[in-house]
């Protein structure tokens, strides 16, 4: 079956512009996660969705970052007024449920470069 | 930082040799997962071990977990050039099972 997909694969933007990153999780997966991988910070958690609600947003680095999920499926991560420190690979993952035996499956990521 | 630590940071071995990577973490966990990453893109899931398990095998992979020491190890036996990649451990915890990643080990397998 299809895995997690993300678009775009690469995004180059100018400082101050807004960007939207999309994630299509594996069909039927109830849990969806966003992570970020940057040189300075490694891999870090951003936000978690269960269905359409986000009970854990603790990893979002500032109020310029927001995310939503609709129909219990597709999620969009929006970064407003991008800064150079936002440059990173943004990774989305999904899992069927949230139990101690659940694997998180990752998408290929979106590489964001803010000039 | 909440990140776990992995060692070594980099490892270079010959094809056919075994590779061992270690991971230490700080918080209580539901499970510990190992991932492989090629060329800085998507993470490929390798194996998951639950907090009440001590050892798990999958093909050429063997993972151990010691919750008293908050540590895990990944052993790749009979390595191949195609195993060259970065390897990350990640602990899943709390009600959300969000992952906290280690710093990663860069493995190079020389043909």
Short mmCIF file of N, CA and C in Angstrom, two decimals, chain A residues 9-10 33 35 37 41-43 45 48 56 58 89 91 98-111, chain B residues 3 30-31 33 35 37 39-45 48-51 88 92 94-102:
data_model
loop_
_atom_site.label_atom_id
_atom_site.label_comp_id
_atom_site.label_asym_id
_atom_site.label_seq_id
_atom_site.Cartn_x
_atom_site.Cartn_y
_atom_site.Cartn_z
N UNK A 9 8.67 18.36 -2.28
CA UNK A 9 9.91 17.70 -1.85
C UNK A 9 10.91 18.73 -1.39
N UNK A 10 10.97 19.82 -2.11
CA UNK A 10 11.90 20.90 -1.80
C UNK A 10 11.17 22.22 -1.94
N UNK A 33 2.14 12.91 13.13
CA UNK A 33 3.18 13.69 13.82
C UNK A 33 3.98 14.50 12.80
N UNK A 35 7.77 16.36 12.59
CA UNK A 35 9.09 16.51 13.18
C UNK A 35 9.92 17.42 12.29
N UNK A 37 14.14 18.28 11.24
CA UNK A 37 15.53 17.86 11.34
C UNK A 37 16.39 18.98 10.83
N UNK A 41 19.92 21.25 15.66
CA UNK A 41 18.99 20.70 16.66
C UNK A 41 18.72 19.22 16.50
N UNK A 42 19.21 18.59 15.45
CA UNK A 42 18.89 17.19 15.25
C UNK A 42 17.43 17.01 14.90
N UNK A 43 16.90 15.84 15.23
CA UNK A 43 15.50 15.52 14.96
C UNK A 43 14.65 15.89 16.16
N UNK A 45 10.55 16.81 17.74
CA UNK A 45 9.10 16.74 17.62
C UNK A 45 8.52 18.15 17.54
N UNK A 48 1.54 16.85 17.39
CA UNK A 48 0.88 15.55 17.28
C UNK A 48 -0.62 15.76 17.08
N UNK A 56 -1.16 17.88 21.49
CA UNK A 56 0.22 18.18 21.88
C UNK A 56 0.86 19.04 20.80
N UNK A 58 3.46 21.01 21.82
CA UNK A 58 4.54 21.51 22.65
C UNK A 58 5.85 21.75 21.91
N UNK A 89 14.73 20.08 7.26
CA UNK A 89 13.88 19.07 6.64
C UNK A 89 12.70 18.81 7.57
N UNK A 91 9.61 16.57 8.51
CA UNK A 91 9.20 15.17 8.34
C UNK A 91 7.85 14.94 8.99
N UNK A 98 -2.14 4.77 18.95
CA UNK A 98 -1.09 5.26 19.85
C UNK A 98 -0.99 4.27 21.00
N UNK A 99 -0.22 3.24 20.80
CA UNK A 99 0.02 2.25 21.86
C UNK A 99 1.51 1.98 21.91
N UNK A 100 1.92 1.20 22.89
CA UNK A 100 3.35 0.96 23.07
C UNK A 100 3.94 0.12 21.95
N UNK A 101 3.10 -0.47 21.11
CA UNK A 101 3.64 -1.32 20.04
C UNK A 101 3.50 -0.69 18.66
N UNK A 102 3.09 0.58 18.63
CA UNK A 102 2.83 1.20 17.33
C UNK A 102 4.08 1.80 16.71
N UNK A 103 4.34 1.43 15.48
CA UNK A 103 5.43 1.99 14.70
C UNK A 103 4.97 3.29 14.05
N UNK A 104 5.84 4.26 14.04
CA UNK A 104 5.58 5.48 13.28
C UNK A 104 6.28 5.37 11.94
N UNK A 105 5.53 5.58 10.87
CA UNK A 105 6.05 5.50 9.51
C UNK A 105 6.24 6.92 8.97
N UNK A 106 7.43 7.15 8.46
CA UNK A 106 7.80 8.49 8.05
C UNK A 106 7.66 8.69 6.54
N UNK A 107 7.34 9.93 6.17
CA UNK A 107 7.38 10.34 4.78
C UNK A 107 8.79 10.74 4.39
N UNK A 108 8.98 11.09 3.11
CA UNK A 108 10.32 11.44 2.60
C UNK A 108 10.79 12.82 3.03
N UNK A 109 9.89 13.63 3.58
CA UNK A 109 10.29 14.94 4.07
C UNK A 109 10.18 16.05 3.03
N UNK A 110 10.10 17.27 3.54
CA UNK A 110 10.19 18.48 2.71
C UNK A 110 11.42 19.25 3.16
N UNK A 111 12.33 19.48 2.22
CA UNK A 111 13.53 20.27 2.55
C UNK A 111 13.22 21.73 2.29
N UNK B 3 17.21 15.22 23.95
CA UNK B 3 17.69 14.20 23.05
C UNK B 3 18.47 13.12 23.77
N UNK B 30 7.57 4.12 26.45
CA UNK B 30 6.64 3.06 26.06
C UNK B 30 7.37 2.03 25.19
N UNK B 31 8.24 2.55 24.35
CA UNK B 31 8.98 1.69 23.43
C UNK B 31 10.22 2.43 22.94
N UNK B 33 12.53 2.69 19.30
CA UNK B 33 12.52 2.31 17.89
C UNK B 33 13.86 2.72 17.26
N UNK B 35 15.71 3.61 13.56
CA UNK B 35 15.44 4.02 12.21
C UNK B 35 16.76 4.17 11.45
N UNK B 37 18.44 6.26 8.05
CA UNK B 37 18.23 7.39 7.16
C UNK B 37 19.35 7.45 6.14
N UNK B 39 20.96 9.64 3.03
CA UNK B 39 21.04 10.94 2.35
C UNK B 39 20.16 12.01 2.99
N UNK B 40 20.01 11.97 4.30
CA UNK B 40 19.32 13.04 5.00
C UNK B 40 17.86 13.21 4.68
N UNK B 41 17.20 12.17 4.16
CA UNK B 41 15.77 12.30 3.85
C UNK B 41 14.94 11.41 4.77
N UNK B 42 14.01 10.68 4.21
CA UNK B 42 13.04 9.93 5.01
C UNK B 42 13.67 8.89 5.91
N UNK B 43 13.00 8.63 7.01
CA UNK B 43 13.45 7.64 7.99
C UNK B 43 12.77 6.31 7.71
N UNK B 44 13.57 5.27 7.64
CA UNK B 44 13.05 3.92 7.42
C UNK B 44 13.03 3.19 8.75
N UNK B 45 11.87 2.68 9.12
CA UNK B 45 11.75 1.99 10.40
C UNK B 45 12.43 0.62 10.31
N UNK B 48 11.16 -2.16 16.46
CA UNK B 48 10.59 -1.57 17.67
C UNK B 48 10.69 -2.57 18.79
N UNK B 49 11.14 -2.11 19.94
CA UNK B 49 11.18 -2.95 21.13
C UNK B 49 10.39 -2.26 22.22
N UNK B 50 9.48 -3.01 22.85
CA UNK B 50 8.62 -2.42 23.88
C UNK B 50 9.35 -2.38 25.20
N UNK B 51 8.87 -1.55 26.10
CA UNK B 51 9.59 -1.32 27.36
C UNK B 51 9.67 -2.57 28.23
N UNK B 88 19.36 6.04 13.81
CA UNK B 88 18.84 6.81 14.93
C UNK B 88 18.01 5.92 15.85
N UNK B 92 9.64 6.32 22.31
CA UNK B 92 8.25 6.73 22.30
C UNK B 92 7.73 6.73 23.71
N UNK B 94 4.81 8.64 26.86
CA UNK B 94 3.65 9.45 27.18
C UNK B 94 2.41 9.02 26.44
N UNK B 95 1.36 9.80 26.62
CA UNK B 95 0.08 9.46 26.02
C UNK B 95 0.09 9.60 24.51
N UNK B 96 1.01 10.39 23.98
CA UNK B 96 1.02 10.64 22.53
C UNK B 96 2.00 9.75 21.79
N UNK B 97 2.87 9.08 22.52
CA UNK B 97 3.92 8.26 21.92
C UNK B 97 4.84 9.07 21.00
N UNK B 98 4.96 10.37 21.23
CA UNK B 98 5.85 11.16 20.38
C UNK B 98 7.28 10.68 20.58
N UNK B 99 8.07 10.79 19.53
CA UNK B 99 9.42 10.25 19.55
C UNK B 99 10.44 11.32 19.95
N UNK B 100 11.35 10.89 20.81
CA UNK B 100 12.52 11.69 21.13
C UNK B 100 13.71 10.96 20.54
N UNK B 101 14.43 11.63 19.66
CA UNK B 101 15.47 10.98 18.89
C UNK B 101 16.84 11.13 19.54
N UNK B 102 17.68 10.16 19.27
CA UNK B 102 19.08 10.26 19.62
C UNK B 102 19.82 11.09 18.58
#
